[in-house]
CSV table of C-alpha atoms and ligand atoms in Angstrom, one decimal:
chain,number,residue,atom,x,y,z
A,105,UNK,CA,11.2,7.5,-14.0
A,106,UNK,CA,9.8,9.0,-17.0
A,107,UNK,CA,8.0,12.5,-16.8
A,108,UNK,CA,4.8,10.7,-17.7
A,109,UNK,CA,4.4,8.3,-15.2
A,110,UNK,CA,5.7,10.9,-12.2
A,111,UNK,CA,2.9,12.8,-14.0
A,112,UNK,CA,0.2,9.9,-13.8
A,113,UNK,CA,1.5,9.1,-10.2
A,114,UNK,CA,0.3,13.0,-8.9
A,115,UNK,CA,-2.5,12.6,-10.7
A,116,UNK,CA,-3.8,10.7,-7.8
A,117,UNK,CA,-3.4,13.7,-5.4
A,118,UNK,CA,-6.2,15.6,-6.6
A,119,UNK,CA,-6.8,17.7,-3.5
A,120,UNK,CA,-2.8,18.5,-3.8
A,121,UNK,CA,-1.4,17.0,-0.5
A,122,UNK,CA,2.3,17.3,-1.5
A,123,UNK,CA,1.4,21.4,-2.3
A,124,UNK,CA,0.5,21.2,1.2
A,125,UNK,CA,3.7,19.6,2.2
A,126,UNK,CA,5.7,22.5,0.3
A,127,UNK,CA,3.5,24.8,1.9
A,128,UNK,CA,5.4,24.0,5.4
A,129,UNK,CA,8.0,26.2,5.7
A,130,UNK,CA,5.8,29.1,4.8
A,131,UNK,CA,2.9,28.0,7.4
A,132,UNK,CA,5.8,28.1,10.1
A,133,UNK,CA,6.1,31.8,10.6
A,134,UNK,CA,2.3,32.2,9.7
A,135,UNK,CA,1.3,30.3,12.5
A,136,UNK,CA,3.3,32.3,14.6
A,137,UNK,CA,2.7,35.7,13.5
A,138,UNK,CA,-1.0,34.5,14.2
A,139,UNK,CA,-0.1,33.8,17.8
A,140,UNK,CA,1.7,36.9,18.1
A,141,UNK,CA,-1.6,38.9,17.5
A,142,UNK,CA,-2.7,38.3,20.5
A,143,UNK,CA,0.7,38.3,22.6
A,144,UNK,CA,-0.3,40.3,25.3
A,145,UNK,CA,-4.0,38.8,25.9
A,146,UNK,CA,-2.4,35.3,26.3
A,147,UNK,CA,0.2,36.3,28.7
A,148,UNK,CA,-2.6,37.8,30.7
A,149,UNK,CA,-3.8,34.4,31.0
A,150,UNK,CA,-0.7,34.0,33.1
A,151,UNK,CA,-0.6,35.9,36.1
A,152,UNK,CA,3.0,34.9,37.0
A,153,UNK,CA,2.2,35.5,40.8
A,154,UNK,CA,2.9,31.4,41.0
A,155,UNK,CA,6.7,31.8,39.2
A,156,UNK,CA,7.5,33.0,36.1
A,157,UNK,CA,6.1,30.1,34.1
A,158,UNK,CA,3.2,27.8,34.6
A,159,UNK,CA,3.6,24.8,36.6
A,160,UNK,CA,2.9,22.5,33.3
A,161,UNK,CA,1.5,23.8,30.0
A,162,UNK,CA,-0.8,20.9,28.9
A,163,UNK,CA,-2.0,21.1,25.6
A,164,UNK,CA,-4.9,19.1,24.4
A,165,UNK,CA,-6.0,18.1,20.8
A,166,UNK,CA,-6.1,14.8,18.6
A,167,UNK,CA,-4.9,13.7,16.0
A,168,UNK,CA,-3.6,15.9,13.3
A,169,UNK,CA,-4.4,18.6,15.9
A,170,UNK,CA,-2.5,17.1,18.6
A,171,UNK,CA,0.7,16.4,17.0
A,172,UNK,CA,2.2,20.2,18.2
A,173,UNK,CA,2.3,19.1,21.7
A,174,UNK,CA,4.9,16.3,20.9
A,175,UNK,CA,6.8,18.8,18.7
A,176,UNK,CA,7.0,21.4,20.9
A,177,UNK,CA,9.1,19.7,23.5
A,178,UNK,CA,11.0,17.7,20.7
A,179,UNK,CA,12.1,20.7,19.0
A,180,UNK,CA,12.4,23.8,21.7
A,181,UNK,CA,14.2,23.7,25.1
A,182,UNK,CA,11.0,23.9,27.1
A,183,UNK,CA,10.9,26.0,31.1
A,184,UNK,CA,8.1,23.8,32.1
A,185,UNK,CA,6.6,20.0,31.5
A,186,UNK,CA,4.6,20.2,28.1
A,187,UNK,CA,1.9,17.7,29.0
A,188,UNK,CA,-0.2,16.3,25.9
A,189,UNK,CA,-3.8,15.6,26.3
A,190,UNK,CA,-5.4,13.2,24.1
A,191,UNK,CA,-8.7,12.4,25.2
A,192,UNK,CA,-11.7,13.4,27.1
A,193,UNK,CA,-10.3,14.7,30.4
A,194,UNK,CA,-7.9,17.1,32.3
A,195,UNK,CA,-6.1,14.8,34.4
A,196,UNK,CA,-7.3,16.0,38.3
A,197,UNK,CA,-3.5,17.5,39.4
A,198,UNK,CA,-4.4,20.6,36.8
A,199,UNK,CA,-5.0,23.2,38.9
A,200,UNK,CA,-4.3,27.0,38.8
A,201,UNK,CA,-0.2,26.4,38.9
A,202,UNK,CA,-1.2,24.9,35.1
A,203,UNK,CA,-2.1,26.7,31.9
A,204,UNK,CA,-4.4,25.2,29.0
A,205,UNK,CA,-4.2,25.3,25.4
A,206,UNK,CA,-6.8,23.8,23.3
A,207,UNK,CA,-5.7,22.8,19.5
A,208,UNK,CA,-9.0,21.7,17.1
A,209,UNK,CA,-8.4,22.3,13.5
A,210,UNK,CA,-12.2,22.2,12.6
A,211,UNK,CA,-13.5,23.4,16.1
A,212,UNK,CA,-15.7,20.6,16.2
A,213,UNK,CA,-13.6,17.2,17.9
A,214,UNK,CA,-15.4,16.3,21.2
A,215,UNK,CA,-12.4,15.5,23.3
A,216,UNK,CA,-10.8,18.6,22.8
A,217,UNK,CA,-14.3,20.6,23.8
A,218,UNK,CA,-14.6,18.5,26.5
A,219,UNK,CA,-11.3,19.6,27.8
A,220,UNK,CA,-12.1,22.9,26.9
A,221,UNK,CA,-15.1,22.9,29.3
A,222,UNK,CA,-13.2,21.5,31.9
A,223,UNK,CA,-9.9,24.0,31.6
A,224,UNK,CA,-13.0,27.0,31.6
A,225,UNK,CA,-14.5,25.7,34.6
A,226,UNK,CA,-11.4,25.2,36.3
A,227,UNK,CA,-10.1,29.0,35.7
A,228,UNK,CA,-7.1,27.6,33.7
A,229,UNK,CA,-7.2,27.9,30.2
A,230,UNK,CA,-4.7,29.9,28.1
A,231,UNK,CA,-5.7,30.0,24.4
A,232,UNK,CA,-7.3,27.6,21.8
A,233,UNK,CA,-6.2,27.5,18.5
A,234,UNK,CA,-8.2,26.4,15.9
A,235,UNK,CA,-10.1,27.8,12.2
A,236,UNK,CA,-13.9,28.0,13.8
A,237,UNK,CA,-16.7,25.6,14.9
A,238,UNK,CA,-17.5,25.0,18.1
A,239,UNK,CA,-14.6,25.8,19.9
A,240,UNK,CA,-13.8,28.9,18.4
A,241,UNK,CA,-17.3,29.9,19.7
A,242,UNK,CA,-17.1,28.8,23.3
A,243,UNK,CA,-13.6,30.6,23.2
A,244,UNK,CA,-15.5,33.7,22.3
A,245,UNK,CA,-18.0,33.4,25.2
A,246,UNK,CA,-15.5,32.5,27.8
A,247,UNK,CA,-13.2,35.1,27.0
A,248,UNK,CA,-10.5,33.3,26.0
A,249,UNK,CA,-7.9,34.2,23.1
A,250,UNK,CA,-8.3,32.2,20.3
A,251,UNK,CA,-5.6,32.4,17.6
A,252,UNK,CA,-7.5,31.5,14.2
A,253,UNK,CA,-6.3,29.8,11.7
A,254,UNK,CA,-6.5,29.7,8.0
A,255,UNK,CA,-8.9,27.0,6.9
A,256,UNK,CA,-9.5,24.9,3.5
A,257,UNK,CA,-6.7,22.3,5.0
A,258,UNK,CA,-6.5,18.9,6.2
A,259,UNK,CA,-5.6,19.1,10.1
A,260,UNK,CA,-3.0,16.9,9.4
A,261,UNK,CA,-1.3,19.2,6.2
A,262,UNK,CA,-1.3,22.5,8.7
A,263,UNK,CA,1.1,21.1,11.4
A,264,UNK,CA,3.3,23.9,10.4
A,265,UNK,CA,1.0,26.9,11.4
A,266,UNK,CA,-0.1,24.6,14.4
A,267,UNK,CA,3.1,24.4,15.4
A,268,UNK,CA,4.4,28.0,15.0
A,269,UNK,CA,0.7,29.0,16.5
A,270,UNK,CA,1.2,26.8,19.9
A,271,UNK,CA,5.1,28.0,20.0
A,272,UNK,CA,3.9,31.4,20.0
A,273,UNK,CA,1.1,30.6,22.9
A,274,UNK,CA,4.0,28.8,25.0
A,275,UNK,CA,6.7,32.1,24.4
A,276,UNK,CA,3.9,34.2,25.9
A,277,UNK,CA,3.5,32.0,28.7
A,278,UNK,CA,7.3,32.0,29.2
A,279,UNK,CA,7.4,28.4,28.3
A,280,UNK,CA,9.9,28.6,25.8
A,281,UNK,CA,12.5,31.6,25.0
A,282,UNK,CA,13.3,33.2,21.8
A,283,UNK,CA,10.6,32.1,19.5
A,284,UNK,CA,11.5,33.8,16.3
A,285,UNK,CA,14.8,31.7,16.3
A,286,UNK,CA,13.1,28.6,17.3
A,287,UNK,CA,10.6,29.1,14.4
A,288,UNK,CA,13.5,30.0,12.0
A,289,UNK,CA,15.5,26.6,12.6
A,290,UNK,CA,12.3,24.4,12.4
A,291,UNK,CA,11.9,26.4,9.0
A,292,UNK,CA,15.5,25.3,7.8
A,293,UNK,CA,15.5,22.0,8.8
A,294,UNK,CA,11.8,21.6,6.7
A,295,UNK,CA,13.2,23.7,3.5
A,296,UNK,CA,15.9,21.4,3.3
A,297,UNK,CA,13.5,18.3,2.3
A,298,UNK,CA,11.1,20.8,0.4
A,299,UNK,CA,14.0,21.9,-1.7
A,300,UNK,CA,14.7,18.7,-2.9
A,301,UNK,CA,11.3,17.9,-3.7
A,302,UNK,CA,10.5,21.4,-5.8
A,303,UNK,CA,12.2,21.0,-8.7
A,304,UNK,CA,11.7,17.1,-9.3
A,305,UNK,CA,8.3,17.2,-10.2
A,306,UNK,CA,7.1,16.9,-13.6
A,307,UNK,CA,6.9,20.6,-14.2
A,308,UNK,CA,11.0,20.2,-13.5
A,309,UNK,CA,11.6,17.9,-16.1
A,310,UNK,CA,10.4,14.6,-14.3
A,311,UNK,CA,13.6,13.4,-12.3
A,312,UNK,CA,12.1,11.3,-9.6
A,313,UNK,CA,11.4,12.9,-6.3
A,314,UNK,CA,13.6,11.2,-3.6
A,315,UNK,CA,10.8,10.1,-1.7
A,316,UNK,CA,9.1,8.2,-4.2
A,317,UNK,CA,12.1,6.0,-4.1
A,318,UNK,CA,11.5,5.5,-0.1
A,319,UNK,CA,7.8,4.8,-0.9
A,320,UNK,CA,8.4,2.8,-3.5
A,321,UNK,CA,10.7,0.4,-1.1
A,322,UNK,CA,8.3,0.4,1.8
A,323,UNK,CA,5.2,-0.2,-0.5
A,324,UNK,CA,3.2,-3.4,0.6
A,325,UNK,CA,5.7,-3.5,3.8
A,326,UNK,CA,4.5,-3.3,7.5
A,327,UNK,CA,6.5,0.0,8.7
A,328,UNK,CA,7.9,0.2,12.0
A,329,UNK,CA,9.4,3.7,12.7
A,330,UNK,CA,11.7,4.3,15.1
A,331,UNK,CA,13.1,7.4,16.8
A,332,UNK,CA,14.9,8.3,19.6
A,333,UNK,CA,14.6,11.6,21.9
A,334,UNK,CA,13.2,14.4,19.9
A,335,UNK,CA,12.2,12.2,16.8
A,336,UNK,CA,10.4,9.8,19.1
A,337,UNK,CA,7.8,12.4,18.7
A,338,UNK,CA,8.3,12.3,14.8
A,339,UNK,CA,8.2,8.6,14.5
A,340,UNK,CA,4.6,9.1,15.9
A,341,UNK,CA,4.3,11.9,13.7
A,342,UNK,CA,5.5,9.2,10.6
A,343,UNK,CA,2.9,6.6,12.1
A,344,UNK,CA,0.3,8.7,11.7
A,345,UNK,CA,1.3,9.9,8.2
A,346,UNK,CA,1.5,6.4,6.8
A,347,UNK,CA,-1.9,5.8,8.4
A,348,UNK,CA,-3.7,8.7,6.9
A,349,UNK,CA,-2.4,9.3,4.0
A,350,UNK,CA,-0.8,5.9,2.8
A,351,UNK,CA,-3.6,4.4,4.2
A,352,UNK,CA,-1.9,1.4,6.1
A,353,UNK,CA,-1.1,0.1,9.2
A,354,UNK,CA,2.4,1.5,10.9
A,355,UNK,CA,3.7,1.4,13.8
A,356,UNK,CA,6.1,3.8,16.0
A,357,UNK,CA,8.7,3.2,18.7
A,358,UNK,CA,11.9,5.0,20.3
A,359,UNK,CA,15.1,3.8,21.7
A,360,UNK,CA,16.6,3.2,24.4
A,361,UNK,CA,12.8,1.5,25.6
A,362,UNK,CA,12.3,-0.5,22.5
A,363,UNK,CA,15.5,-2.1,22.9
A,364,UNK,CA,14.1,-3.5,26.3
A,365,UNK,CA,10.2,-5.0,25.0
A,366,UNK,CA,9.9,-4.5,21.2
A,367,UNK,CA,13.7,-6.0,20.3
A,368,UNK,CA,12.3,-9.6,21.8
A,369,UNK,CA,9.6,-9.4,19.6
A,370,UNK,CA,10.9,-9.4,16.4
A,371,UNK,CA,12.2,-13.2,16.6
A,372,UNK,CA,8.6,-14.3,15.4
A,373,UNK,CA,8.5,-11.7,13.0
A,374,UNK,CA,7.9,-14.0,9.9
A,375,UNK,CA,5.6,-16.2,11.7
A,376,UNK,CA,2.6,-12.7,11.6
A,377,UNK,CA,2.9,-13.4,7.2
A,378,UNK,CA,3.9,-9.6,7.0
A,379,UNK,CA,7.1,-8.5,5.2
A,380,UNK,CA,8.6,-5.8,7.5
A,381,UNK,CA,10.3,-2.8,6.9
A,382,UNK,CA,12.5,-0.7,9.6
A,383,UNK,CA,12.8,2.8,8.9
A,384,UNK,CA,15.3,4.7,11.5
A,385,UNK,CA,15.1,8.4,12.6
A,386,UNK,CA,18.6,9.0,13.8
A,387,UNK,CA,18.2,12.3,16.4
A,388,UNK,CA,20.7,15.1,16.1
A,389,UNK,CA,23.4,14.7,17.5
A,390,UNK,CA,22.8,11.2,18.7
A,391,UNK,CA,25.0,9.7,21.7
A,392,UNK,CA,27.5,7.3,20.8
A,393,UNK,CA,25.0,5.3,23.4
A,394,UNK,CA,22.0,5.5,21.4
A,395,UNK,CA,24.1,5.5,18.1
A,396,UNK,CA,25.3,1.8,19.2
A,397,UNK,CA,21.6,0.9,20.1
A,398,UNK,CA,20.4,1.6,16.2
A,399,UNK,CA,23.2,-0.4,14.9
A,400,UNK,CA,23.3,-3.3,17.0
A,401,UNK,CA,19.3,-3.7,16.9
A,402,UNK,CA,19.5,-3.1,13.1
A,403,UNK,CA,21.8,-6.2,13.2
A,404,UNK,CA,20.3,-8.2,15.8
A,405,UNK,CA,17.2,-8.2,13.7
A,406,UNK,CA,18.3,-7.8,10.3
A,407,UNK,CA,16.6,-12.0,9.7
A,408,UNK,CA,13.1,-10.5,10.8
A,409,UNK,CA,13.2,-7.6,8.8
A,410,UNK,CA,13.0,-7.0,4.6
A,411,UNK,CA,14.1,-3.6,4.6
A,412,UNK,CA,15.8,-0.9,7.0
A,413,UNK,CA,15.8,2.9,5.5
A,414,UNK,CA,18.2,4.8,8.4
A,415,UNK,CA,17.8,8.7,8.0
A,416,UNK,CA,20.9,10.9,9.2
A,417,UNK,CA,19.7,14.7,10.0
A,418,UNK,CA,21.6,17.1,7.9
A,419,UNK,CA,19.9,20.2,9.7
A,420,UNK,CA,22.5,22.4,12.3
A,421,UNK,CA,19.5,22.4,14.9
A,422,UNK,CA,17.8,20.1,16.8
A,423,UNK,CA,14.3,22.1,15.9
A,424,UNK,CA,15.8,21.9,12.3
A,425,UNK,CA,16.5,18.4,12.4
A,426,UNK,CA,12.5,17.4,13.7
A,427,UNK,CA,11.0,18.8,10.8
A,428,UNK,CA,13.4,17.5,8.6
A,429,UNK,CA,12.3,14.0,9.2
A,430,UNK,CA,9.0,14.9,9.9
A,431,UNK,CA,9.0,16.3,5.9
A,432,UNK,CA,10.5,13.2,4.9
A,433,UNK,CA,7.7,11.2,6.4
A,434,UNK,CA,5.0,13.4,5.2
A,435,UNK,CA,6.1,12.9,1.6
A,436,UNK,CA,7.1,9.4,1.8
A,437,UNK,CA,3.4,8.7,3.1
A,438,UNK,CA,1.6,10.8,0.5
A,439,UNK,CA,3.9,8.7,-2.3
A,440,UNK,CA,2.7,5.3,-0.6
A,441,UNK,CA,-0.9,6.2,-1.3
A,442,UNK,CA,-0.1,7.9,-4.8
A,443,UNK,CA,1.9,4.4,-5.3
A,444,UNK,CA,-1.1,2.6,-4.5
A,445,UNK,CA,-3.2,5.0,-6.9
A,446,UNK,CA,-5.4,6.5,-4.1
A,447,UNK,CA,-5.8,10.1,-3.1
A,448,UNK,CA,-3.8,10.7,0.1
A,449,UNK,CA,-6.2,13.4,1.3
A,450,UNK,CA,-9.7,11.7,2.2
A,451,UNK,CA,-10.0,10.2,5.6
A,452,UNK,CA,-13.0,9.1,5.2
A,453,UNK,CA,-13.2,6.3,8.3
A,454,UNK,CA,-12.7,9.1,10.7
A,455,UNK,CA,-15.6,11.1,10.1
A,456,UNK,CA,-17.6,8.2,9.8
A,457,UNK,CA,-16.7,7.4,13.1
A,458,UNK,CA,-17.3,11.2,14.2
A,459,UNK,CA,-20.9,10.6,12.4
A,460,UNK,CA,-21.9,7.5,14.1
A,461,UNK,CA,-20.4,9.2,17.1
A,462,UNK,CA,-22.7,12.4,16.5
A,463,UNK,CA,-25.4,10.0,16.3
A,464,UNK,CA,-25.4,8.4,19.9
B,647,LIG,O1,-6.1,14.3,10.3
B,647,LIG,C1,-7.2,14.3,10.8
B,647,LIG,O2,-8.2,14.7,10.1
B,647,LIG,C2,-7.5,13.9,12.2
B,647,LIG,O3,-6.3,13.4,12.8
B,647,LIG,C3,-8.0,15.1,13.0
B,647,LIG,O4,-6.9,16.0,13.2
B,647,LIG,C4,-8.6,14.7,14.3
B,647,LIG,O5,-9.7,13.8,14.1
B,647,LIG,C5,-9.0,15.8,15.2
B,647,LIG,O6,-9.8,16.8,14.4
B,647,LIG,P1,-9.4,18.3,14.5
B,647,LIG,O7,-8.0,18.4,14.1
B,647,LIG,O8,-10.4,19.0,13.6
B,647,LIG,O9,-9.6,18.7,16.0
């Protein structure tokens, strides 16, 4: 690909999505230096007279906000159930054995202050992290710690100073151990995709980035991600990627469950008019079990399907292998819309839902 159309191509990402993207291994620590800050008030927030960790740590947000919750578990060994909220309500078994963390980017989404409300009235909440708004104020009144963080981003483009942020909140709770190291592998495991995207932009002499390739092979396809253990989370991670950034429908599932429902269903594949397109998040070091599954479903459906795009973590690390993939997805998604000559960043249909919702 020529220098000039690469450069035409990121013209289209006027609000610099893919900086963002490069920005990841950097937010990382940020986030959880940010945390840190306020080590010993969050602890406080655990009285450890129950056992040395909560019962649960549930953590509620949506959307670009909630994504941390599945990628805590996926990429630390976690002491206790991390339990993600997404929606309106604490489920009625959190009690004081629990601890609450409350993750808005803007401060402002209703579900998460709703949960807030209810975590404050039931004496269990731990933290919230977010830039401002609404939530940041209650925090404030309540009491409660509130790690901050920097704003001018799309929710979705800080999932690295989410992440390190809620990482740092479940360390103080005694939810996960050794942090820093933690921290440092998700940071390898992301540099490793960054790397090979610095350097191939147009400022590098044009050589195509290698995720404009993916995009441009899943372009005008119907995705279907699939992971498996910790990149079940990232396959959600992917879906919501291709969603708001690329700007079309995707869908996410994990092995072994899919190979028991979703496998059936791709017989009639053709018959929905859709060309389809498998991409496969292989986890680190993947069971000679769940290895077999992705290689006998890719086969079993190989009729139904255009396309399959298998990724192989490179990263040492578990934690280093979840944000490798998640990077890949994030880039591929941001070249789907730039392929499609759109800006990735806008979301425009959700906060015109969140205005008509403001309005009732
Ligand atoms: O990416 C987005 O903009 C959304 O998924 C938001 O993250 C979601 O609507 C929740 O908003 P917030 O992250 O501000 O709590």
């Amino acid at each position: 690909m020529t220098t000039t159309s690469i450069d035409s191509l990121i013209a289209h990402d006027t609000s610099d999505m893919l900086g963002a993207v490069a920005s990841l291994p950097a937010q990382l620590p940020d986030g959880l230096a940010r945390a840190n800050l306020l080590r010993t008030q969050v602890a406080e927030r655990w009285a450890g007279d129950h056992g040395a960790t909560p019962r649960t740590l549930v953590v509620c947000g949506m959307g670009g906000s909630g994504v941390g919750a599945d990628l805590l578990p996926a990429a630390a060994d976690v002491l206790a159930p991390v339990v993600a909220v997404k929606g309106y309500d604490l489920p009625g078994w959190v009690t004081d054995e629990d601890r609450v963390v409350c993750v808005s980017y803007s401060g402002a989404t209703s579900e998460t202050l709703s949960c807030f409300d209810q975590a404050v009235e039931r004496s269990v909440v731990a933290a919230v992290i977010t830039t401002g708004g609404e939530l940041l104020a209650r925090a404030e009144a309540a009491g409660v710690p509130a790690v901050v963080l920097p704003s001018g981003m799309q929710p979705r483009a800080a999932v690295g100073v989410i992440f390190g942020a809620l990482a740092g909140v479940a360390d103080a709770l005694g939810v996960i151990e050794d942090v820093a190291t933690v921290v440092e592998e998700c940071v390898a495991g992301a540099t490793l995709v960054v790397d090979e995207h610095l350097g191939t932009g147009p400022e590098h002499g044009g050589e195509a980035p290698p995720a404009l390739d993916f995009a441009r092979r899943l372009h005008d396809h119907a995705i279907v991600v699939s992971g498996a253990s910790h990149t079940e989370a990232v396959a959600h991670r992917w879906k919501a990627q291709v969603n708001e950034n690329g700007k079309v429908p995707c869908f996410a599932s994990a092995y072994p469950e899919l190979c028991h429902n979703e496998l059936v269903g791709w017989e009639f594949a053709g018959a929905t008019g859709a060309r389809w397109a498998l991409v496969e998040l292989l986890p680190f070091a993947a069971s000679e079990a769940i290895r077999a599954r992705f290689d006998i479903v890719r086969s079993l459906i190989a009729d139904s399907i255009d396309l399959d795009l298998r990724f192989e973590p490179r990263a040492s690390t578990r934690a280093g292998a979840t944000f490798e993939q998640l990077v890949w997805g994030d880039y591929v998604s941001i070249y789907l819309a730039l392929l499609r000559g759109i800006d990735p960043t806008p979301v425009e249909r959700i906060h015109a839902l969140k205005a008509q919702l403001a309005g009732r």
